[in-house]
Every structure is written in C-alpha cells, then in structure tokens.
mmCIF file of C-alpha atoms in Angstrom:
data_model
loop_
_atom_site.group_PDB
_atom_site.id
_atom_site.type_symbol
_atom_site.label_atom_id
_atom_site.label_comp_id
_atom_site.label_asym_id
_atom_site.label_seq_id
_atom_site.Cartn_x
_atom_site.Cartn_y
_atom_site.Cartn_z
ATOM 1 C CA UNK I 1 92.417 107.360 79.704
ATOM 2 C CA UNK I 2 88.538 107.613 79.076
ATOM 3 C CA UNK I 3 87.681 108.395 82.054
ATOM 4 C CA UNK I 4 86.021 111.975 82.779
ATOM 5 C CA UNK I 5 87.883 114.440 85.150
ATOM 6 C CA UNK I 6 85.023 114.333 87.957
ATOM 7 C CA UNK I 7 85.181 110.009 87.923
ATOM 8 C CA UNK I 8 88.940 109.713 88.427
ATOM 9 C CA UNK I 9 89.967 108.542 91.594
ATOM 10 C CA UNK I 10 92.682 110.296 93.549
ATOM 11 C CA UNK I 11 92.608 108.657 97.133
ATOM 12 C CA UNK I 12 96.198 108.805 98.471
ATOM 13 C CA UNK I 13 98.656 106.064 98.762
ATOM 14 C CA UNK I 14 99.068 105.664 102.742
ATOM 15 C CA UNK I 15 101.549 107.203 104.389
ATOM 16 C CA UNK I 16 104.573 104.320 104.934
ATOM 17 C CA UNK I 17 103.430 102.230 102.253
ATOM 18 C CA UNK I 18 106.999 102.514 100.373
ATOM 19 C CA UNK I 19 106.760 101.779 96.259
ATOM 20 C CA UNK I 20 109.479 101.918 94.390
ATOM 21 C CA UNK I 21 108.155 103.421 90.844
ATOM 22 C CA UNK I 22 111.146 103.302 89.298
ATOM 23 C CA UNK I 23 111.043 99.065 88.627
ATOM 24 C CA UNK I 24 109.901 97.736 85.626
ATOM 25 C CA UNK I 25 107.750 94.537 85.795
ATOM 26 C CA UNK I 26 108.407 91.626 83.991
ATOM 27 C CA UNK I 27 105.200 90.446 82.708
ATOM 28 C CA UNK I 28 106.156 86.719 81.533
ATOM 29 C CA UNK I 29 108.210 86.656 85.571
ATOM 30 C CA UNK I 30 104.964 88.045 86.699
ATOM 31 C CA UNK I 31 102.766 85.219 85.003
ATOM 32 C CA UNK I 32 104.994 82.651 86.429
ATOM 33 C CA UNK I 33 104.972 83.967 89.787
ATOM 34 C CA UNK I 34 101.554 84.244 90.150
ATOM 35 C CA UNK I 35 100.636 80.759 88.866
ATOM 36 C CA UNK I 36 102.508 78.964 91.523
ATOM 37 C CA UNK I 37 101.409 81.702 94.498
ATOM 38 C CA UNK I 38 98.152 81.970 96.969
ATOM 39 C CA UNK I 39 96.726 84.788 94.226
ATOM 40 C CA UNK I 40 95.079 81.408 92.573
ATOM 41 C CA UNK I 41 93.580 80.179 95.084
ATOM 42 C CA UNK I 42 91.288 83.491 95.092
ATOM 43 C CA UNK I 43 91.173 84.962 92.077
ATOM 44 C CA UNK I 44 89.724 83.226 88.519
ATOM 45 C CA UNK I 45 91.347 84.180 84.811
ATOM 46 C CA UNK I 46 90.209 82.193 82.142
ATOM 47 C CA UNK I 47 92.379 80.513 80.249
ATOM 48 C CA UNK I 48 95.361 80.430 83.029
ATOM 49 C CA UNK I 49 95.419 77.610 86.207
ATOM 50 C CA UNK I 50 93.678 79.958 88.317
ATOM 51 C CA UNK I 51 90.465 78.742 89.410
ATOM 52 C CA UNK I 52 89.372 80.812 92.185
ATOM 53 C CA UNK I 53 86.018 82.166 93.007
ATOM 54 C CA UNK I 54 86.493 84.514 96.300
ATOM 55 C CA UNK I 55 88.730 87.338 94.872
ATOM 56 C CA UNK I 56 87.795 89.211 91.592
ATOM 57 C CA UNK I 57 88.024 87.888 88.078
ATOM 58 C CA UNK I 58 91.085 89.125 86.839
ATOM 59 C CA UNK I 59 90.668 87.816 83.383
ATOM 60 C CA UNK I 60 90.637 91.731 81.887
ATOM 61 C CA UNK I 61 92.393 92.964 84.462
ATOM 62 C CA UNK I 62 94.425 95.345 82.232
ATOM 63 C CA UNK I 63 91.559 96.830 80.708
ATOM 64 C CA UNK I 64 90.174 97.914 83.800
ATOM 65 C CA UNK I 65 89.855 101.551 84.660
ATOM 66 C CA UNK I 66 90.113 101.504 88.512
ATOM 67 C CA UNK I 67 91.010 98.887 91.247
ATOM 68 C CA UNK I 68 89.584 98.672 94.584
ATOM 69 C CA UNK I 69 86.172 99.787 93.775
ATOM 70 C CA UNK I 70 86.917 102.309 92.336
ATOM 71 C CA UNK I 71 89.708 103.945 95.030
ATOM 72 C CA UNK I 72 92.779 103.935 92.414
ATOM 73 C CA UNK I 73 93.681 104.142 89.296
ATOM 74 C CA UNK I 74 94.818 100.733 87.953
ATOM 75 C CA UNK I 75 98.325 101.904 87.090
ATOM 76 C CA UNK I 76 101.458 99.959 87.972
ATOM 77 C CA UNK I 77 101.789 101.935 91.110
ATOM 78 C CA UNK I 78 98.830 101.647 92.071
ATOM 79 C CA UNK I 79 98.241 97.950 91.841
ATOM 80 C CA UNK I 80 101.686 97.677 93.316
ATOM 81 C CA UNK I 81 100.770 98.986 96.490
ATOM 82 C CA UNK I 82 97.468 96.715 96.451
ATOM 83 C CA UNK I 83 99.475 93.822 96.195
ATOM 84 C CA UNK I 84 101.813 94.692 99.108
ATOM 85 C CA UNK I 85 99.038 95.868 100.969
ATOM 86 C CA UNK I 86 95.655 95.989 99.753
ATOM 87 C CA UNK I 87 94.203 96.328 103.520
ATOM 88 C CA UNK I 88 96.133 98.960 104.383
ATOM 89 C CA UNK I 89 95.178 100.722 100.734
ATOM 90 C CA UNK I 90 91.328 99.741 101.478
ATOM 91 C CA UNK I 91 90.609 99.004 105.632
ATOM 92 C CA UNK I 92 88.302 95.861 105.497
ATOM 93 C CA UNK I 93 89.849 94.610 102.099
ATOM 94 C CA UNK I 94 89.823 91.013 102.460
ATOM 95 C CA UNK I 95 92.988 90.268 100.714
ATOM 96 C CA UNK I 96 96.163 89.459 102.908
ATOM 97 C CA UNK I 97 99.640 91.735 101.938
ATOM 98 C CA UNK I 98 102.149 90.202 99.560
ATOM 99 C CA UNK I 99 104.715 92.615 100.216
ATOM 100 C CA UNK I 100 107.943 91.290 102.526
ATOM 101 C CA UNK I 101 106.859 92.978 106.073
ATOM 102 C CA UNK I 102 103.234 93.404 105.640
ATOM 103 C CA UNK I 103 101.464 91.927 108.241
ATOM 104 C CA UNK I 104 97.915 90.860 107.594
ATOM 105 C CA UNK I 105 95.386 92.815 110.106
ATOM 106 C CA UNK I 106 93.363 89.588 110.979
ATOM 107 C CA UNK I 107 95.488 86.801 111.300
ATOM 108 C CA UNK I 108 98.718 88.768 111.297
ATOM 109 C CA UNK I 109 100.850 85.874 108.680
ATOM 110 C CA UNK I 110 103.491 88.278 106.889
ATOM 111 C CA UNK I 111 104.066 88.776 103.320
ATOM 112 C CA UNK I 112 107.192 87.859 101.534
ATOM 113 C CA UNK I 113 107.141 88.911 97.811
ATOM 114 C CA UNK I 114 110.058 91.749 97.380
ATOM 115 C CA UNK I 115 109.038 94.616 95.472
ATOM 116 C CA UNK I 116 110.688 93.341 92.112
ATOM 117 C CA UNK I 117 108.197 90.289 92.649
ATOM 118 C CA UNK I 118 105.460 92.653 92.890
ATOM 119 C CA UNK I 119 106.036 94.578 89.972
ATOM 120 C CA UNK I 120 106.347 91.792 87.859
ATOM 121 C CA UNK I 121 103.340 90.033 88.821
ATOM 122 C CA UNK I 122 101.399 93.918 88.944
ATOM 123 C CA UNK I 123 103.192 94.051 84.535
ATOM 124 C CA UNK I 124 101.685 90.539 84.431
ATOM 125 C CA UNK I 125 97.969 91.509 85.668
ATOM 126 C CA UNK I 126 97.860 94.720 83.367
ATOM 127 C CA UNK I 127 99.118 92.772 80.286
ATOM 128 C CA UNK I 128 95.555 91.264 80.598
ATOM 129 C CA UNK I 129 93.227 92.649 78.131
#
C-alpha cells in the first residue's frame, strides 16, 4: 500500500487482546457513535463536532499509513485493537480502552463499547480521507 517492505510495521497484537476480524464496520453507525462518545473530547476532525486538541487529528485518518507512531498498520484490525486497548497495544499510550473489560492502567475506569461498536466506529475513522 505504498509503503516499502523495510518501513512496514509488524509489531504483534498482544497476547489476550481478542479481535474478532470477521465483523464488518458500519461506517455511518461508526460516525454516529463516535460523535456522541469521549473520542471528541480528545481528538479534532474538521468538519465533524469534534473539537478536541489532546488526541491526534483524525481528520485524514483513512489515508494514513500507520497508527501508533508508526507500531501498526492502520487496517481495521489494527485500529480495532487500538480502540479496545490502545495502552495495552502501546504501554504509556495515553488513551483509555473502549473495549467492554478493558481496564484503563492509570485510573482503572473500564471500557464498554462491544466489539461491533468498535468496528463500526474503526469503518467510520478509515472512511476519512
């Protein structure tokens, strides 16, 4: 995907981290979801009611290569596995999990989005361009 061989990332998923590649994200559930959840209060994309200025601009988030500094490739299982987790997919990430039964590793408030939930908002931030 433009990328040369030697730049593309191939850290592992975690062990336990459980995605289940075979959903399909909905990307207009996904939009929805994410405009009425904490992911606004962090992250900014233009154009949407998502002012935030801690997380990263998402704005092009589709047409990004890579996600978590270059760790993963931004595919939907990938960014599925951030969302549940991104501290356990990056130790010292600053973003809490999403995922139902993820506790975060600093204040240790649990996620609730089910899987579904996270694939559709993961369809909803690649459909960015």
């Amino acid at each position: 995907d433009g990328m040369p061989a030697y730049a593309i990332p191939n850290a592992p998923i975690p062990d336990g981290l459980a995605i289940d590649s075979t959903l399909v994200g909905d990307a207009e559930r996904g939009r929805e979801l994410y405009a009425r959840s904490a992911c606004i209060g962090c992250h900014r994309i233009r154009g949407a009611t998502s002012p935030g200025i801690l997380g990263p601009e998402l704005t092009h988030f589709g047409s990004r290569l890579t996600l978590g500094a270059g760790m993963y490739p931004n595919d939907a299982r990938h960014l599925m596995a951030w969302i549940k987790n991104a501290q356990r997919m990056k130790p010292g990430a600053i973003m809490p999990p999403f995922g139902q039964g993820e506790r975060d590793t600093r204040t240790g408030a649990a996620g609730s989005l089910t899987d579904q939930q996270i694939a559709d908002i993961a369809a909803y931030l690649q459909a960015l361009k």
